[in-house]
């Protein structure tokens, strides 16, 4: 029984052990879309792009469910991956920045603005401000184009 359970667990966890961003994207997007996402991430990260990076693969693995849920296009997925990469490198936990995905999924904002929004979300979450108020403030700020 333990062996059967171990085999089932092994087969369901195989995609989680993929090493590169491309391997993770292949299951959900066509080869052209996968290439587009990879090239867009590479272009946006410029010099800090690391081929085969486990850091980017981890972010990609966490972004895929959001991308599928939100029905994002490949360029939008690449933008979200870059946003998350910069937020995590700025010291914001993925969990704090993740709450912003539905809000910015289809908006092209500056990376530094997303990092600041992530910081805002982290601080207000730690201050136990209700999520509805946080989201209302951020959506209003995006809509009115506040700096």
Tab-separated table of N, CA, C and O in Angstrom, residues 77-122:
chain	number	residue	atom	x	y	z
A	77	UNK	N	1.701	37.111	-19.247
A	77	UNK	CA	2.342	36.137	-18.347
A	77	UNK	C	3.801	36.521	-18.128
A	77	UNK	O	4.289	36.529	-16.993
A	78	UNK	N	4.488	36.868	-19.204
A	78	UNK	CA	5.898	37.270	-19.093
A	78	UNK	C	6.031	38.503	-18.215
A	78	UNK	O	6.934	38.587	-17.370
A	79	UNK	N	5.130	39.465	-18.385
A	79	UNK	CA	5.178	40.678	-17.580
A	79	UNK	C	4.983	40.363	-16.093
A	79	UNK	O	5.710	40.880	-15.243
A	80	UNK	N	4.036	39.481	-15.778
A	80	UNK	CA	3.789	39.099	-14.383
A	80	UNK	C	5.010	38.377	-13.808
A	80	UNK	O	5.386	38.600	-12.657
A	81	UNK	N	5.646	37.509	-14.595
A	81	UNK	CA	6.857	36.812	-14.136
A	81	UNK	C	7.941	37.831	-13.793
A	81	UNK	O	8.600	37.735	-12.754
A	82	UNK	N	8.113	38.835	-14.638
A	82	UNK	CA	9.126	39.873	-14.388
A	82	UNK	C	8.763	40.679	-13.141
A	82	UNK	O	9.616	40.948	-12.298
A	83	UNK	N	7.487	41.058	-13.019
A	83	UNK	CA	7.053	41.789	-11.818
A	83	UNK	C	7.385	40.999	-10.556
A	83	UNK	O	7.925	41.541	-9.591
A	84	UNK	N	7.041	39.731	-10.568
A	84	UNK	CA	7.273	38.900	-9.385
A	84	UNK	C	8.762	38.724	-9.109
A	84	UNK	O	9.187	38.747	-7.959
A	85	UNK	N	9.540	38.545	-10.167
A	85	UNK	CA	10.986	38.406	-10.005
A	85	UNK	C	11.552	39.637	-9.299
A	85	UNK	O	12.314	39.514	-8.343
A	86	UNK	N	11.184	40.802	-9.764
A	86	UNK	CA	11.712	42.040	-9.166
A	86	UNK	C	11.210	42.232	-7.745
A	86	UNK	O	11.952	42.699	-6.879
A	87	UNK	N	9.969	41.896	-7.472
A	87	UNK	CA	9.441	42.035	-6.108
A	87	UNK	C	10.164	41.112	-5.138
A	87	UNK	O	10.537	41.526	-4.045
A	88	UNK	N	10.362	39.872	-5.560
A	88	UNK	CA	11.057	38.910	-4.702
A	88	UNK	C	12.501	39.360	-4.473
A	88	UNK	O	13.012	39.298	-3.349
A	89	UNK	N	13.156	39.852	-5.530
A	89	UNK	CA	14.529	40.341	-5.370
A	89	UNK	C	14.593	41.593	-4.505
A	89	UNK	O	15.627	41.877	-3.904
A	90	UNK	N	13.478	42.339	-4.423
A	90	UNK	CA	13.424	43.534	-3.573
A	90	UNK	C	13.100	43.179	-2.123
A	90	UNK	O	13.059	44.059	-1.269
A	91	UNK	N	12.860	41.903	-1.856
A	91	UNK	CA	12.634	41.466	-0.481
A	91	UNK	C	11.188	41.259	-0.090
A	91	UNK	O	10.878	41.057	1.079
A	92	UNK	N	10.284	41.302	-1.055
A	92	UNK	CA	8.862	41.081	-0.776
A	92	UNK	C	8.560	39.606	-1.014
A	92	UNK	O	8.925	39.070	-2.060
A	93	UNK	N	7.921	38.961	-0.062
A	93	UNK	CA	7.552	37.560	-0.238
A	93	UNK	C	6.600	37.419	-1.417
A	93	UNK	O	5.779	38.302	-1.680
A	94	UNK	N	6.700	36.287	-2.085
A	94	UNK	CA	5.827	36.025	-3.234
A	94	UNK	C	4.364	36.130	-2.825
A	94	UNK	O	3.541	36.656	-3.572
A	95	UNK	N	4.028	35.644	-1.634
A	95	UNK	CA	2.643	35.648	-1.167
A	95	UNK	C	2.052	37.048	-1.093
A	95	UNK	O	0.872	37.248	-1.360
A	96	UNK	N	2.864	38.030	-0.709
A	96	UNK	CA	2.372	39.404	-0.620
A	96	UNK	C	2.162	40.001	-2.009
A	96	UNK	O	1.197	40.732	-2.228
A	97	UNK	N	3.048	39.708	-2.930
A	97	UNK	CA	2.934	40.242	-4.289
A	97	UNK	C	1.871	39.497	-5.097
A	97	UNK	O	1.247	40.069	-5.990
A	98	UNK	N	1.648	38.242	-4.761
A	98	UNK	CA	0.703	37.399	-5.503
A	98	UNK	C	-0.713	37.976	-5.480
A	98	UNK	O	-1.454	37.855	-6.459
A	99	UNK	N	-1.088	38.615	-4.390
A	99	UNK	CA	-2.432	39.184	-4.278
A	99	UNK	C	-2.693	40.272	-5.316
A	99	UNK	O	-3.840	40.613	-5.581
A	100	UNK	N	-1.638	40.814	-5.900
A	100	UNK	CA	-1.784	41.905	-6.864
A	100	UNK	C	-1.990	41.420	-8.297
A	100	UNK	O	-2.302	42.219	-9.173
A	101	UNK	N	-1.826	40.142	-8.544
A	101	UNK	CA	-1.908	39.623	-9.913
A	101	UNK	C	-3.237	39.960	-10.584
A	101	UNK	O	-3.229	40.500	-11.695
A	102	UNK	N	-4.388	39.708	-9.961
A	102	UNK	CA	-5.638	40.043	-10.660
A	102	UNK	C	-5.770	41.544	-10.948
A	102	UNK	O	-6.359	41.943	-11.944
A	103	UNK	N	-5.198	42.345	-10.090
A	103	UNK	CA	-5.299	43.793	-10.231
A	103	UNK	C	-4.465	44.333	-11.394
A	103	UNK	O	-4.874	45.250	-12.091
A	104	UNK	N	-3.277	43.757	-11.605
A	104	UNK	CA	-2.358	44.279	-12.623
A	104	UNK	C	-2.181	43.354	-13.826
A	104	UNK	O	-1.360	43.633	-14.689
A	105	UNK	N	-2.952	42.298	-13.886
A	105	UNK	CA	-2.757	41.283	-14.929
A	105	UNK	C	-2.793	41.866	-16.333
A	105	UNK	O	-2.012	41.468	-17.191
A	106	UNK	N	-3.674	42.788	-16.583
A	106	UNK	CA	-3.806	43.321	-17.939
A	106	UNK	C	-3.312	44.766	-18.046
A	106	UNK	O	-3.523	45.410	-19.067
A	107	UNK	N	-2.674	45.260	-17.005
A	107	UNK	CA	-2.154	46.628	-17.032
A	107	UNK	C	-0.636	46.596	-17.152
A	107	UNK	O	0.024	45.831	-16.475
A	108	UNK	N	-0.102	47.431	-18.010
A	108	UNK	CA	1.349	47.511	-18.186
A	108	UNK	C	1.860	48.682	-17.347
A	108	UNK	O	1.826	49.827	-17.782
A	109	UNK	N	2.280	48.372	-16.131
A	109	UNK	CA	2.799	49.414	-15.245
A	109	UNK	C	4.310	49.245	-15.122
A	109	UNK	O	4.856	48.200	-15.467
A	110	UNK	N	4.954	50.270	-14.621
A	110	UNK	CA	6.405	50.205	-14.443
A	110	UNK	C	6.746	49.168	-13.372
A	110	UNK	O	5.995	48.980	-12.411
A	111	UNK	N	7.881	48.524	-13.554
A	111	UNK	CA	8.319	47.497	-12.599
A	111	UNK	C	8.472	48.095	-11.206
A	111	UNK	O	8.041	47.508	-10.220
A	112	UNK	N	9.060	49.291	-11.124
A	112	UNK	CA	9.266	49.909	-9.805
A	112	UNK	C	7.926	50.211	-9.133
A	112	UNK	O	7.813	50.111	-7.914
A	113	UNK	N	6.899	50.526	-9.922
A	113	UNK	CA	5.572	50.755	-9.349
A	113	UNK	C	4.993	49.462	-8.785
A	113	UNK	O	4.363	49.459	-7.730
A	114	UNK	N	5.211	48.365	-9.489
A	114	UNK	CA	4.718	47.084	-8.981
A	114	UNK	C	5.434	46.705	-7.686
A	114	UNK	O	4.810	46.214	-6.748
A	115	UNK	N	6.736	46.951	-7.632
A	115	UNK	CA	7.487	46.649	-6.406
A	115	UNK	C	6.950	47.491	-5.251
A	115	UNK	O	6.773	46.993	-4.137
A	116	UNK	N	6.660	48.768	-5.523
A	116	UNK	CA	6.102	49.632	-4.481
A	116	UNK	C	4.716	49.153	-4.049
A	116	UNK	O	4.376	49.177	-2.865
A	117	UNK	N	3.908	48.713	-5.008
A	117	UNK	CA	2.588	48.171	-4.678
A	117	UNK	C	2.724	46.910	-3.828
A	117	UNK	O	1.934	46.689	-2.905
A	118	UNK	N	3.727	46.107	-4.128
A	118	UNK	CA	3.976	44.894	-3.344
A	118	UNK	C	4.358	45.245	-1.915
A	118	UNK	O	3.900	44.611	-0.960
A	119	UNK	N	5.211	46.263	-1.781
A	119	UNK	CA	5.596	46.730	-0.442
A	119	UNK	C	4.373	47.247	0.314
A	119	UNK	O	4.190	46.959	1.495
A	120	UNK	N	3.552	48.030	-0.370
A	120	UNK	CA	2.317	48.556	0.230
A	120	UNK	C	1.438	47.392	0.695
A	120	UNK	O	0.921	47.397	1.808
A	121	UNK	N	1.274	46.402	-0.166
A	121	UNK	CA	0.430	45.261	0.165
A	121	UNK	C	0.982	44.498	1.361
A	121	UNK	O	0.224	44.085	2.240
A	122	UNK	N	2.286	44.335	1.401
A	122	UNK	CA	2.935	43.635	2.521
A	122	UNK	C	2.701	44.379	3.834
A	122	UNK	O	2.292	43.783	4.833
